[in-house]
Coordinates of C-alpha atoms and ligand atoms in Angstrom, one line a residue:
X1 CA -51.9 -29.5 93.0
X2 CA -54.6 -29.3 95.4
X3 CA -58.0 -27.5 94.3
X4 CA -59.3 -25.1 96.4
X5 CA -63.0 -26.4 96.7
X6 CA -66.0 -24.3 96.8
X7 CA -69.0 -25.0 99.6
X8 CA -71.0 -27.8 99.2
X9 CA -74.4 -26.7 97.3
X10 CA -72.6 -23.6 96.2
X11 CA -71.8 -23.4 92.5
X12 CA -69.8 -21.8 89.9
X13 CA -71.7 -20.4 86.7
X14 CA -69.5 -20.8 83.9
X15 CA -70.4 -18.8 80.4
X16 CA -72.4 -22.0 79.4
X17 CA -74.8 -22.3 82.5
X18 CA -74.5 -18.8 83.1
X19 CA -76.2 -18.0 79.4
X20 CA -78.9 -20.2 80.7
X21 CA -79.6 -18.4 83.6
X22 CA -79.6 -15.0 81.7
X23 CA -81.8 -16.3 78.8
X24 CA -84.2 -17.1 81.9
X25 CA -83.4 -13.9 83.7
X26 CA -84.3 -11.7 80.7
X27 CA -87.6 -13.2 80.1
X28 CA -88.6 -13.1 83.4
X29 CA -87.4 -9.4 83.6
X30 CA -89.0 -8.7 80.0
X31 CA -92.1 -10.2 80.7
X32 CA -92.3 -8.6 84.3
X33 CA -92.0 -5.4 82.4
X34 CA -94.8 -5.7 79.8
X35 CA -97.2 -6.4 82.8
X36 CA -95.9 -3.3 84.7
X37 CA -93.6 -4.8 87.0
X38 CA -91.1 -2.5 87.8
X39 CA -87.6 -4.0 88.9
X40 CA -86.1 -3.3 92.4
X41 CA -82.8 -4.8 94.3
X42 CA -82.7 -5.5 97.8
X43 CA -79.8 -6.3 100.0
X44 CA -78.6 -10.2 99.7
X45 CA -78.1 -9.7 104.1
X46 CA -80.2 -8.1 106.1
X47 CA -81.0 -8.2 109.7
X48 CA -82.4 -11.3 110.8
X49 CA -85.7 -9.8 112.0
X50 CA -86.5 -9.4 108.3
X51 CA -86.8 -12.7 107.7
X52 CA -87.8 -14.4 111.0
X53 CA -90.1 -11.5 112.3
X54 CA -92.6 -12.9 109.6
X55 CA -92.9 -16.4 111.0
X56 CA -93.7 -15.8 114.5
X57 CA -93.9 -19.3 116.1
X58 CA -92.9 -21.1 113.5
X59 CA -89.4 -19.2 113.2
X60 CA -87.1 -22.5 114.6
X61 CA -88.3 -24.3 111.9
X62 CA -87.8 -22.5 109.3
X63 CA -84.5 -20.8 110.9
X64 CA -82.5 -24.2 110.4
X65 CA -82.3 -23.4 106.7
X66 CA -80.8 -20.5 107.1
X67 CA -77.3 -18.5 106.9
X68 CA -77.2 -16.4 110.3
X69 CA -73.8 -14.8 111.6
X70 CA -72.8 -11.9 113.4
X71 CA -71.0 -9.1 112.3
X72 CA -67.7 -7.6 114.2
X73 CA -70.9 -5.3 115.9
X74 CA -72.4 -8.4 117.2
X75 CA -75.4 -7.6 114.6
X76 CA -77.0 -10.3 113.7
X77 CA -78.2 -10.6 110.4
X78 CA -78.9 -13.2 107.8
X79 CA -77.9 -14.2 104.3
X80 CA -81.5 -13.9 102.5
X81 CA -83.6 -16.9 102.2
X82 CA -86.0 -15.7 99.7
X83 CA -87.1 -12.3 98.4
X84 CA -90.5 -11.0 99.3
X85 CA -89.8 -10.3 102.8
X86 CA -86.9 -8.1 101.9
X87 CA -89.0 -6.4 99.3
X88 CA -91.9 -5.7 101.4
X89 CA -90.0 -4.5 103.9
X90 CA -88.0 -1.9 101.6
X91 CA -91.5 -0.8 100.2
X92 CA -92.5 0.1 104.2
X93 CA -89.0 1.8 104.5
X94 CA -89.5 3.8 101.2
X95 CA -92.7 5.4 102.4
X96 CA -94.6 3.9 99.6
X97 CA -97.8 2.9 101.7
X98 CA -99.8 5.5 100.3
X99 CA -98.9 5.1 96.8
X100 CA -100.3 1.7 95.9
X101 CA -100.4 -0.6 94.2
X102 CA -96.7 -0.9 93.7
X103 CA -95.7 -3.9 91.5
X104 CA -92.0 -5.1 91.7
X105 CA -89.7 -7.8 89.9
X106 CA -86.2 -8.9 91.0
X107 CA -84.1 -11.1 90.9
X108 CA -80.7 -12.6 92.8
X109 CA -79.1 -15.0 94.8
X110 CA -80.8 -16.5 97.6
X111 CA -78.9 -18.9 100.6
X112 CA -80.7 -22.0 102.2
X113 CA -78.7 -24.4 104.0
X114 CA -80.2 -27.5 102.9
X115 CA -79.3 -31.1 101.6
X116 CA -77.9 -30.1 97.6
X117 CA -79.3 -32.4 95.1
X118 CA -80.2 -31.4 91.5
X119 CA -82.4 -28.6 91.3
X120 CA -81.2 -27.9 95.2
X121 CA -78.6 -25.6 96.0
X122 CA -77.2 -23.9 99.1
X123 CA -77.0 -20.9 97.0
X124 CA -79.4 -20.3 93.8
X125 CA -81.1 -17.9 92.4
X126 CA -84.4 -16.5 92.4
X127 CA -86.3 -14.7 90.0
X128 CA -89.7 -13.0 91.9
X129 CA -92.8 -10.8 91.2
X130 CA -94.4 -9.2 93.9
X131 CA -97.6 -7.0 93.6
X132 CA -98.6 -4.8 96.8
X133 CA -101.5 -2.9 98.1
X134 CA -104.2 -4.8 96.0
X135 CA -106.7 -7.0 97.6
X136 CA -108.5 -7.9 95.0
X137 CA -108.5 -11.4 93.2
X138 CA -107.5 -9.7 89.9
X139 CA -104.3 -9.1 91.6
X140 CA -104.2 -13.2 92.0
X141 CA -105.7 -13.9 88.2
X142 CA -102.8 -11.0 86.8
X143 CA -99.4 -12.7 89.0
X144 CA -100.8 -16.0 88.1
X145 CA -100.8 -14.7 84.3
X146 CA -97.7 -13.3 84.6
X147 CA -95.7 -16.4 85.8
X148 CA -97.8 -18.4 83.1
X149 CA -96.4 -15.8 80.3
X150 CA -93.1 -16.2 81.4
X151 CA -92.9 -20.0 81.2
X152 CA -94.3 -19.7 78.1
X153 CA -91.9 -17.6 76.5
X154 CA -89.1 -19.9 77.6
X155 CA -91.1 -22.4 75.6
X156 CA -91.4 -24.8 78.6
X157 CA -94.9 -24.5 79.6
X158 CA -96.1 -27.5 78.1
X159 CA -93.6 -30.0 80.2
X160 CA -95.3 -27.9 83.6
X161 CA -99.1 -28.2 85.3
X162 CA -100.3 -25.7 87.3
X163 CA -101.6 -26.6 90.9
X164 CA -103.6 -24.0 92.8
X165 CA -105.6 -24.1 96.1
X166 CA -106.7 -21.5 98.4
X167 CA -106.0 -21.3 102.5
X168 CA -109.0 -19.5 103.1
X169 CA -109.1 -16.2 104.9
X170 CA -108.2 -16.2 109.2
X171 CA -111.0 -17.4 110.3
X172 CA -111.4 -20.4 108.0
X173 CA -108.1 -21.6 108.0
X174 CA -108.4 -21.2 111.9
X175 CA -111.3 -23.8 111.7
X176 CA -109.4 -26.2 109.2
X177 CA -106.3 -25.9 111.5
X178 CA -108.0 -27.6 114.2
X179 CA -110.0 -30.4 112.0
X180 CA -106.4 -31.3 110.7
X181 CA -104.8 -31.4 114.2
X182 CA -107.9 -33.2 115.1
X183 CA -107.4 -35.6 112.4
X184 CA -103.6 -35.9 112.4
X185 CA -103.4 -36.6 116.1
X186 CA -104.6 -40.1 115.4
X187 CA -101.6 -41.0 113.3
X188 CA -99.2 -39.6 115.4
X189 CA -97.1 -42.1 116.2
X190 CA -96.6 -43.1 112.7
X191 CA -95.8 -39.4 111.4
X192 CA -92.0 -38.9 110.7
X193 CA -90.3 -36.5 113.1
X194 CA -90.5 -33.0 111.6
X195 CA -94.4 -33.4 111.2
X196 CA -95.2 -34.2 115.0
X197 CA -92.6 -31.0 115.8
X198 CA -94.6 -29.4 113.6
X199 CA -98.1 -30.7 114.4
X200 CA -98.6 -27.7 117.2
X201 CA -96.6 -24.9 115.6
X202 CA -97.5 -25.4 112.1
X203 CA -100.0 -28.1 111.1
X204 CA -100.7 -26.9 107.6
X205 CA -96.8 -27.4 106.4
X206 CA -97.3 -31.0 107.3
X207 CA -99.3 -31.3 104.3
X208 CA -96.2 -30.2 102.4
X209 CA -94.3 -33.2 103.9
X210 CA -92.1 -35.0 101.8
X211 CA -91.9 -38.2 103.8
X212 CA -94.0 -41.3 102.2
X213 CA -95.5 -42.3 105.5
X214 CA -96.7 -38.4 106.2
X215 CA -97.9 -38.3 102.4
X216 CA -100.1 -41.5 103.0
X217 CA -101.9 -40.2 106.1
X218 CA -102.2 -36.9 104.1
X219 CA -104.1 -38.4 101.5
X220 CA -107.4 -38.7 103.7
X221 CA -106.7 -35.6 105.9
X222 CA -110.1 -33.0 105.8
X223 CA -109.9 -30.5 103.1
X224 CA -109.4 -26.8 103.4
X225 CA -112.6 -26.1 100.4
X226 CA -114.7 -27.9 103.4
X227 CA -114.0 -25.2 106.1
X228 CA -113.7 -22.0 103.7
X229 CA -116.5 -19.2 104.6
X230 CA -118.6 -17.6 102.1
X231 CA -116.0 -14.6 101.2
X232 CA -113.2 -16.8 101.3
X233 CA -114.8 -19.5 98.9
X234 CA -116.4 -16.8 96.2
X235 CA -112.9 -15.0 96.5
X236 CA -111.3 -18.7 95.3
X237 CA -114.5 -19.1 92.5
X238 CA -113.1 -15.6 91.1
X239 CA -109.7 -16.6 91.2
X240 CA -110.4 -19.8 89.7
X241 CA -112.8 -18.0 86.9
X242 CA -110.2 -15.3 86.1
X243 CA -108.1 -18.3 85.1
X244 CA -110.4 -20.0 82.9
X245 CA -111.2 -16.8 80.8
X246 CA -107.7 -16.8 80.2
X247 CA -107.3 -19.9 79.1
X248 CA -105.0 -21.2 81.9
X249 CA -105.6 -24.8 82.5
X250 CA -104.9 -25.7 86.3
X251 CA -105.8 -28.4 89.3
X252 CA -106.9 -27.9 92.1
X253 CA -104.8 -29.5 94.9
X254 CA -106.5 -29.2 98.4
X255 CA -103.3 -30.1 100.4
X256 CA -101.4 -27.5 98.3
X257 CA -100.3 -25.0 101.2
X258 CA -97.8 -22.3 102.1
X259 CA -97.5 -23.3 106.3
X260 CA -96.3 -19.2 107.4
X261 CA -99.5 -17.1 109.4
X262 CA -98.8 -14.2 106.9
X263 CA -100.2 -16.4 104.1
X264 CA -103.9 -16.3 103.0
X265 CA -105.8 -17.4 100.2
X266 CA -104.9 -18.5 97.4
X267 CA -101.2 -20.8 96.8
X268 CA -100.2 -21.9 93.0
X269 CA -97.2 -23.5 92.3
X270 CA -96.0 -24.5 88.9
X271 CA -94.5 -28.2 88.7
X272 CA -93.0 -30.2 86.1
X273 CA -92.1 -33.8 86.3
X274 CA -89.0 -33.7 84.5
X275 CA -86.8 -32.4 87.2
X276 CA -87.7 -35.7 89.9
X277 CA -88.6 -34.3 93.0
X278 CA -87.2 -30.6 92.4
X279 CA -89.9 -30.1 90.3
X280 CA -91.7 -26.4 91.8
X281 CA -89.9 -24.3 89.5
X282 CA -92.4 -21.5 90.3
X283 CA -94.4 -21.2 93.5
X284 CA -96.7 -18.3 95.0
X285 CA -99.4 -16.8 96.8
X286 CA -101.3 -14.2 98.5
X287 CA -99.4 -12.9 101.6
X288 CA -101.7 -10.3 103.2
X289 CA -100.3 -10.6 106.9
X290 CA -97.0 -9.8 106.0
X291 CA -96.6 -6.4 106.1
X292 CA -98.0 -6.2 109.5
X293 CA -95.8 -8.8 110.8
X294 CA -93.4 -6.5 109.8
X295 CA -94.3 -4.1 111.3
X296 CA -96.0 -1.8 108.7
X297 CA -99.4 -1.0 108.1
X298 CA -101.9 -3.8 106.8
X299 CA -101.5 -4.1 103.3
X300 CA -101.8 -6.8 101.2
X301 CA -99.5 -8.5 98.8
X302 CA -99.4 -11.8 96.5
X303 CA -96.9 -12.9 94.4
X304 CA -94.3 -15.3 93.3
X305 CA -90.8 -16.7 93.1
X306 CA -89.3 -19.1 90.1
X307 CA -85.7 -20.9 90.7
X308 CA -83.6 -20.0 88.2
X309 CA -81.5 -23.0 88.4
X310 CA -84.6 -25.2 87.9
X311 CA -86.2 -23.3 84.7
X312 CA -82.6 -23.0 83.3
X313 CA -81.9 -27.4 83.3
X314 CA -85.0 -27.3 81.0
X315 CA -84.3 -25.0 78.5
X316 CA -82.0 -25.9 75.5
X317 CA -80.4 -22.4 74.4
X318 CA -76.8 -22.9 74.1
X319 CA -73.7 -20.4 74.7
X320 CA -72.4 -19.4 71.3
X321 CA -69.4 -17.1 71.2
X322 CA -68.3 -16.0 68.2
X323 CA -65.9 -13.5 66.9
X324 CA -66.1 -11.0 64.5
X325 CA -62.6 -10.1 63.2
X326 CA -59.4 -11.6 65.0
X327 CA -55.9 -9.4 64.3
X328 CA -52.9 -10.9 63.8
X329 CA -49.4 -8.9 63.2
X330 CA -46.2 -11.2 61.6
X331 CA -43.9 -10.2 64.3
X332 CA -44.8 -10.1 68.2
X333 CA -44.0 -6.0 68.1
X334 CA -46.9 -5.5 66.0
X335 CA -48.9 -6.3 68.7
X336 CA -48.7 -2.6 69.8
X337 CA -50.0 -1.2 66.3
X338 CA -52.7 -3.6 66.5
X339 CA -54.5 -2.0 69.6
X340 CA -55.3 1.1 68.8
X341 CA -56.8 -0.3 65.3
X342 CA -59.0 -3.3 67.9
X343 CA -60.0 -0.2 70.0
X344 CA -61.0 1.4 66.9
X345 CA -63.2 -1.9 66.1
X346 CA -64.5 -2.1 69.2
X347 CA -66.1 1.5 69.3
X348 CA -67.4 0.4 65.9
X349 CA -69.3 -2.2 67.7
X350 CA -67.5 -4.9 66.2
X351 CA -66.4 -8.4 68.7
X352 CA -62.4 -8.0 68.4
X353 CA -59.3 -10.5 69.6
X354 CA -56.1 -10.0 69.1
X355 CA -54.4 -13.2 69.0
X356 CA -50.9 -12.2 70.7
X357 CA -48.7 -15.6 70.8
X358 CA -47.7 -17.7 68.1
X359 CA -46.8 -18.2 65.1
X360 CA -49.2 -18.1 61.5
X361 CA -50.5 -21.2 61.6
X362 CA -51.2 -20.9 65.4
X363 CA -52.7 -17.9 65.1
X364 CA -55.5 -19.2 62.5
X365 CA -55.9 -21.9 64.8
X366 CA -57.1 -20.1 67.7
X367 CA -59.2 -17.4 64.9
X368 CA -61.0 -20.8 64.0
X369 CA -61.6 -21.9 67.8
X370 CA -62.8 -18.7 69.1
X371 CA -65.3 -18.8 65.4
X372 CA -63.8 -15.8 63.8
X373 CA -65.6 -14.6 60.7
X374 CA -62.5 -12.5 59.6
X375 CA -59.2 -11.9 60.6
X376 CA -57.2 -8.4 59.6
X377 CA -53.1 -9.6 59.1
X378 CA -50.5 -6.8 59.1
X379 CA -47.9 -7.9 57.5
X380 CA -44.2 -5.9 56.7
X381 CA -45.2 -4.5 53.7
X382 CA -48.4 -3.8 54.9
X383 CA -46.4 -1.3 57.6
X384 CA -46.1 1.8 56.3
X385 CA -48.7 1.5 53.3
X386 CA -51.4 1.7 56.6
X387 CA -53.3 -0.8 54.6
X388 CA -54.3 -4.5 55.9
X389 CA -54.4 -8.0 54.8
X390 CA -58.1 -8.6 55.2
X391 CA -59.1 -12.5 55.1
X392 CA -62.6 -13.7 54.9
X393 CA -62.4 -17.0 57.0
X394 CA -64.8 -19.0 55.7
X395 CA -63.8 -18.7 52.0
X396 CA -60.8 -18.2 52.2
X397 CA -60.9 -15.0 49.9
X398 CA -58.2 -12.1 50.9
X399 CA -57.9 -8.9 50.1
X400 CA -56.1 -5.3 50.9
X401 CA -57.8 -2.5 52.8
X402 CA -57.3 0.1 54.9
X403 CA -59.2 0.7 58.1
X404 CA -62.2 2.4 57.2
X405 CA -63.1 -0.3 54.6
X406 CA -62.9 -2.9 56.7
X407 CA -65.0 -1.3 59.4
X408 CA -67.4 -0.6 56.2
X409 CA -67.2 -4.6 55.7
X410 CA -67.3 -5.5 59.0
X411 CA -70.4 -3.5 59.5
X412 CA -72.2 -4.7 56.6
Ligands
ATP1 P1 -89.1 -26.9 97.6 O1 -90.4 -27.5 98.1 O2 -88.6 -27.4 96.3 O3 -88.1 -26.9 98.7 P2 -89.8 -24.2 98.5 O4 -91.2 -24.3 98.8 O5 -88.8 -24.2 99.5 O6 -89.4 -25.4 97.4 P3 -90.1 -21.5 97.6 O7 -89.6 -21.0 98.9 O8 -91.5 -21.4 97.3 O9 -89.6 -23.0 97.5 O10 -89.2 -20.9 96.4 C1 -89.6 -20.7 95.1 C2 -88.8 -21.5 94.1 O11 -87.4 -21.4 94.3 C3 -89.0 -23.0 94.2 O12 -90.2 -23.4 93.6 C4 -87.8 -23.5 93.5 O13 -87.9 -23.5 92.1 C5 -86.7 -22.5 93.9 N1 -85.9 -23.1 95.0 C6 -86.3 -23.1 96.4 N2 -85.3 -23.6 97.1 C7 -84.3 -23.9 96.2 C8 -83.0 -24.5 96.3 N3 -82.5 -24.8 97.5 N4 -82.2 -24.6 95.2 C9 -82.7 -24.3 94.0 N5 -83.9 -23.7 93.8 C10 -84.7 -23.6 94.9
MG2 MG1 -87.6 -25.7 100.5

């Protein structure tokens, strides 16, 4: 038979990766909560304008990553690359300009067409924090906190560095933007291809380059703390002092950057060297343009965005399913008694099979695979006496009962 395949980059989740994802999922969610974060669901497509709007120049760039069709009404819209964008733009729509700060968690699938590797999918999921309509660096210090928490609780933290680095506010990364061309215009002809592309639109993503040749140049390129005025250096000093007082150890990484306009101040990502070079598994920053490039009023936002996938290949919680009480009638037509008593069960709260096929000794088999504690046997006799066989599966021991003292068991 031929298998249907699925798109390359685009998974299946079955219940053993999918419990990973959720124990990661949860936390996040959980720990979003406890800090105030209140969770919110966007659309996975949107308009394109959502997402391109944002980058302005840079917008070919970053488009060739992404999912963009038309509709049957010649709309075109876009399957979402990453969250904040959507969420900003659902906080303008919602009116909820006046009312800040807002502070929003969410999670979901997100769609980038890009080469799949481990750690890099076509489609993955994101788990985010966004916190609006606060300008202060506190807002920084508490997302930063936040993401640090959640690692933490999925007992990871100590296999992942924090890197942080600010962009400065307009003016200074204005200045820095020129001193990098300046300086990267030497080594032109030895940059790889995307970098000189992007060496008029978008300078500052060259320092995110992969390529060995672009990271060697890098190394010596000026540094953004050089060009940063007075507001925008004692906003990064606060920042960085919030985190000490919490006891967040970090580096500072001056070509650490987020290349979009809309971003400002300070970038963090959290990296772990276990994952090769997939190893952001949580990434952020302040995004005070955005809104306007939206088209909304000027507020401003930082936050953050973990991959799922990633955080879920280093934890080690494993899918257990087991079974509370399997039934099992000696003919095939007592199949039909047995449902009302596993509905019965179930409203109880207890985890119910009934095992349908086979004979005895299949039966038990399948009770013992699925990691049935009991198993509840109506036998002939049993019939009309409305009383059970009630076997205890790990010792063996068996007795006879009628309903309500098994659920009385069961529940104890
Ligand atoms: P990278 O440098 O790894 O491509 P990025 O800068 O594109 O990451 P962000 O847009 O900041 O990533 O997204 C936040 C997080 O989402 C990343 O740190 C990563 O953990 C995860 N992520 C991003 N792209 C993918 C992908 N294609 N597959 C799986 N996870 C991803
Ligand atoms: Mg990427």
């Amino acid at each position: 038979m031929e298998k249907l395949r699925t798109v390359r980059g685009v998974h299946d989740l079955l219940p053993n990766e999918l419990h990973k994802h959720n124990v990661v999922i949860n936390a996040g969610l959980d720990i979003s909560d406890k800090y105030n974060y209140s969770q919110i669901e966007t659309p996975i497509f949107e308009f394109s304008e959502v997402f391109t709007k944002p980058l302005g120049k840079s917008s070919d760039i970053v488009t060739k990553e992404n999912y963009i069709f038309k509709d049957r009404s010649e709309d075109e819209l876009m399957l979402r690359p990453e969250g904040t964008s959507g969420v900003v733009r659902a906080f303008l729509n919602a009116g909820l300009v006046q009312d800040v700060p807002q502070r929003f968690s969410y999670y979901g699938p997100m769609f980038r067409y890009e080469r799949p590797q481990k750690g890099r999918l076509r489609q993955f999921k994101q788990l985010g924090i966004e916190c609006l309509g606060l300008s202060s660096s506190m807002a920084d210090i508490e997302v930063i906190s936040l993401g640090h928490d959640f690692l933490n609780k999925l007992g990871v933290l100590d296999q992942i560095h924090l890197t942080i680095n600010t962009l400065g506010d307009f003016e200074s990364r204005q200045k820095y933007r020129n001193a990098l061309i300046n300086y990267l215009e030497d080594y032109k002809a030895k940059l790889s291809e995307d970098s000189i592309r992007r060496l008029s639109i978008n300078p500052l993503r060259i320092l995110d380059s992969k390529d060995h040749e672009d990271q060697k140049i890098i190394q010596n390129a000026p540094n953004i703390l050089d060009f940063l005025n007075f507001e925008s250096k004692t906003r990064f000093e606060e920042t960085c002092k919030g985190l000490d007082h919490l006891n967040i150890k970090y580096n500072i990484d001056k070509n650490l950057v987020r290349g979009l306009d809309y971003y400002c101040h300070t970038a963090f990502e959290f990296v772990t060297n276990k994952l090769g070079s997939q190893g952001t598994v949580l990434a952020g920053g302040r995004y005070d343009g955005l809104s306007k490039m939206l088209g909304g009023s000027d507020i401003s936002g930082v936050g953050w965005a973990a991959g799922i996938e990633r955080l879920a290949l280093m934890i080690s919680s494993e899918f257990v399913n087991e079974t509370d009480v399997v039934l099992m009638g000696q003919a095939e037509s007592y199949n039909y008694l047995l449902l009302p008593i596993m509905k019965k069960l179930i409203l109880e709260g207890i985890k119910s099979e009934i095992i349908y096929t086979g004979n005895f000794s299949k039966k038990f088999k399948r009770a013992n695979k699925i990691k049935a504690s009991y198993a509840i046997i109506l036998g002939k006799e049993e019939i009309n006496k409305k009383i059970f066989k009630f076997k205890d599966l790990t010792s063996g021991f068996e007795e006879l009962l009628n309903l309500d003292q098994i659920i009385k068991k069961l529940k104890n």
